[in-house]
XYZ file of C-alpha atoms in Angstrom:
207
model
C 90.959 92.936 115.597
C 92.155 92.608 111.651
C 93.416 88.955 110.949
C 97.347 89.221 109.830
C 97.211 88.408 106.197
C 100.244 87.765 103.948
C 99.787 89.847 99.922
C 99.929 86.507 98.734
C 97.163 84.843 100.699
C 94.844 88.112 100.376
C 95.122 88.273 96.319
C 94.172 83.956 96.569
C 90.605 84.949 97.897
C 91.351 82.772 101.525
C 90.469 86.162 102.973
C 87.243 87.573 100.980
C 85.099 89.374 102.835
C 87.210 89.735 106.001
C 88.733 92.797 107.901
C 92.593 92.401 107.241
C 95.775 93.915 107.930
C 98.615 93.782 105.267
C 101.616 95.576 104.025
C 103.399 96.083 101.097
C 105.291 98.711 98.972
C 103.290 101.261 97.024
C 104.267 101.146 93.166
C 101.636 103.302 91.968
C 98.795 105.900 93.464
C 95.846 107.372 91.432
C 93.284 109.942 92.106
C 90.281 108.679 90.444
C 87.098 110.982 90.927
C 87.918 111.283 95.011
C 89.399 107.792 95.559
C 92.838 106.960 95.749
C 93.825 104.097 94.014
C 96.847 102.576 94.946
C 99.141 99.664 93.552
C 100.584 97.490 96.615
C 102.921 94.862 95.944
C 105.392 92.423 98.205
C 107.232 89.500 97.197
C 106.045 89.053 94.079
C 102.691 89.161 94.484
C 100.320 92.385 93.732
C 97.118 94.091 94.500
C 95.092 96.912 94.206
C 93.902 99.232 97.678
C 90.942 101.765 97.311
C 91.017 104.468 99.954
C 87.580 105.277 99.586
C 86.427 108.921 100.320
C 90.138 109.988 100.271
C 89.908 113.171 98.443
C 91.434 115.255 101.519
C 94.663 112.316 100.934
C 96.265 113.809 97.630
C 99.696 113.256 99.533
C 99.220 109.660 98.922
C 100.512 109.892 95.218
C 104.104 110.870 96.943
C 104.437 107.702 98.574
C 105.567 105.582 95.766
C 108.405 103.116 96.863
C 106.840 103.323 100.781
C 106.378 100.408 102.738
C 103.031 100.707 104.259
C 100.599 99.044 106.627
C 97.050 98.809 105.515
C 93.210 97.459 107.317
C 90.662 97.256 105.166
C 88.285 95.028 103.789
C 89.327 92.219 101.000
C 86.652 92.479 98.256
C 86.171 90.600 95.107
C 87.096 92.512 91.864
C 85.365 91.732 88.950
C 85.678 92.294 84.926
C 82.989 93.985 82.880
C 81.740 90.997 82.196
C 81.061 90.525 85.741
C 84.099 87.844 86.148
C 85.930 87.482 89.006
C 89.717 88.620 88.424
C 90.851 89.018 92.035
C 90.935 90.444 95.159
C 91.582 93.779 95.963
C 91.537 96.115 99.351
C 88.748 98.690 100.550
C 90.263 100.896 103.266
C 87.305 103.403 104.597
C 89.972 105.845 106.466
C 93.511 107.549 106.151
C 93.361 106.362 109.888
C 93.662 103.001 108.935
C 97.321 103.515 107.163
C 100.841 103.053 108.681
C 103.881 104.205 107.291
C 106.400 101.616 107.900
C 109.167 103.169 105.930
C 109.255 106.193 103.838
C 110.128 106.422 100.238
C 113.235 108.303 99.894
C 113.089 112.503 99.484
C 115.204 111.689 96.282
C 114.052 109.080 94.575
C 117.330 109.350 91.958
C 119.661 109.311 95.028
C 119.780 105.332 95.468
C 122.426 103.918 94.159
C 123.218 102.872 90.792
C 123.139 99.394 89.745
C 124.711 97.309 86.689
C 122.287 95.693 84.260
C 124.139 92.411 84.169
C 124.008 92.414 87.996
C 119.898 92.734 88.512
C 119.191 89.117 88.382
C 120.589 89.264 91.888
C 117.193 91.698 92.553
C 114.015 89.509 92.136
C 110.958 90.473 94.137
C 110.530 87.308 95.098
C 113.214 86.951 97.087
C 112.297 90.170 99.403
C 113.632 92.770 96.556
C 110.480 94.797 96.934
C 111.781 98.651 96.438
C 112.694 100.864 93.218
C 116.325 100.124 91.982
C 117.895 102.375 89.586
C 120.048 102.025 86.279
C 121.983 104.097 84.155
C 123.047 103.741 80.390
C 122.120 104.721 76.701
C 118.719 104.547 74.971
C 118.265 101.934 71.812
C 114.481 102.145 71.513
C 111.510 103.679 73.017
C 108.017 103.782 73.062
C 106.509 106.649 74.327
C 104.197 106.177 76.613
C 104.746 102.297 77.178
C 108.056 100.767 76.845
C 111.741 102.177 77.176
C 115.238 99.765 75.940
C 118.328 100.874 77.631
C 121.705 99.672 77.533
C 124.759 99.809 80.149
C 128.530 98.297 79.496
C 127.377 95.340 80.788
C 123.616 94.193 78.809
C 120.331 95.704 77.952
C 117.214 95.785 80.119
C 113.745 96.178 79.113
C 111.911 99.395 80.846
C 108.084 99.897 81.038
C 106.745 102.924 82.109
C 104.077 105.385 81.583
C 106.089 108.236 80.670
C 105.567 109.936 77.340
C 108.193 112.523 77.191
C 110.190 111.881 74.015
C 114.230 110.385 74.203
C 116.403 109.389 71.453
C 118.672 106.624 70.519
C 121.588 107.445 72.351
C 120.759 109.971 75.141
C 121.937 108.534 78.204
C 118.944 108.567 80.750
C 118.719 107.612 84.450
C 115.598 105.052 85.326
C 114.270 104.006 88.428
C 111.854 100.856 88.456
C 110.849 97.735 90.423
C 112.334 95.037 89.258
C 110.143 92.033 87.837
C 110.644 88.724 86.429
C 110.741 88.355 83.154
C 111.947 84.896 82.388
C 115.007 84.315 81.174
C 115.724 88.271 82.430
C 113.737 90.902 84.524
C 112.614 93.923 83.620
C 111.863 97.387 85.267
C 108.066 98.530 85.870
C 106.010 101.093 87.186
C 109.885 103.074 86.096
C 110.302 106.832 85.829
C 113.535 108.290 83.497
C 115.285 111.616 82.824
C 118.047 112.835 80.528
C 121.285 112.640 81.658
C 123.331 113.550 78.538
C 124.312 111.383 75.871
C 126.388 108.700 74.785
C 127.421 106.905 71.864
C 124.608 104.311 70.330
C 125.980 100.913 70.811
C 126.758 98.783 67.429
C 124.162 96.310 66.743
C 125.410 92.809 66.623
C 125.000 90.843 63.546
C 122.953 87.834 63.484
C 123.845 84.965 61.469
C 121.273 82.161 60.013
């Protein structure tokens, strides 16, 4: 029988070596030559679960923003200098998965939230699921970082997405939210052009 084990006390090491069961919500999923790698998170804290021999699983990179049920192995996880940098999860089967909750057919559908009002929506507080904004582009970098801007503040975006906006188009992103003291900011996100709105004037800073 697995031993219960928290996110937060598997990526702390008290379980290395040990058969667990854990949950969490899937932010990311990677094929990487035949394993899928997956990015689990709850509460705040995060990991990394290796379906080994999963090749046959493809349909795992769908179930980003599911709340799923893992048993596997924790494992140490070290750099290439052979340092240890955490704790991550080796699952051997598919059989060894439980959906909990799905992610949502569309992903765009949740509702839309106001900048100024996401403080309300830290993942340490349980506020483990995609949220989604909507406002105008002021800056991006393609490929890393996205700022957007609703009537009521801006919001910092990262994401992997490379396809090119300008300053101005009015874009739709869904992210988890994350800390960012003083503010949070979106990651793992995924946008897409709306239309387009006017750019908002910059303010004027004084000495």
């Amino acid at each position: 029988v697995p031993v219960g084990a928290s996110l937060e006390s598997l990526v702390s090491g008290r379980f290395a070596s040990q058969w667990v069961e854990t949950r969490g919500v899937v932010r990311a999923a990677t094929n990487i030559a035949g394993e899928i790698q997956i990015d689990l998170a709850d509460r705040g804290s995060k990991t990394k679960v290796w379906l080994l021999g999963s090749g046959r699983s493809k349909s795992l990179t769908n179930f980003i923003d599911a709340a799923i049920r893992f048993r596997g192995v924790s494992g140490t996880h070290f750099d290439e200098r052979r340092k240890l940098v955490g704790f991550h999860l080796f699952v051997s089967s598919p059989d060894q998965i439980q959906m909990e909750k799905p992610p949502p057919s569309d992903p765009f559908a949740i509702p839309t939230r106001q900048i100024s009002n996401l403080l309300r929506f830290i993942p340490e507080a349980g506020e483990n699921h995609r949220i989604k904004i909507e406002g105008g582009v002021t800056l991006q970098r393609p490929g890393r970082l996205l700022f957007v801007q609703d009537e009521t503040g801006p919001l910092l975006i990262e994401t992997k997405l490379s396809e090119s906006v300008q300053s101005g188009d009015k874009v739709q992103v869904i992210g988890f939210p994350a800390s960012a003291h003083p503010s949070l900011v979106l990651q793992d996100s995924v946008f897409r052009r709306v239309g387009a709105t006017n750019p908002p004037t910059p303010e004027a800073i004084s000495d």
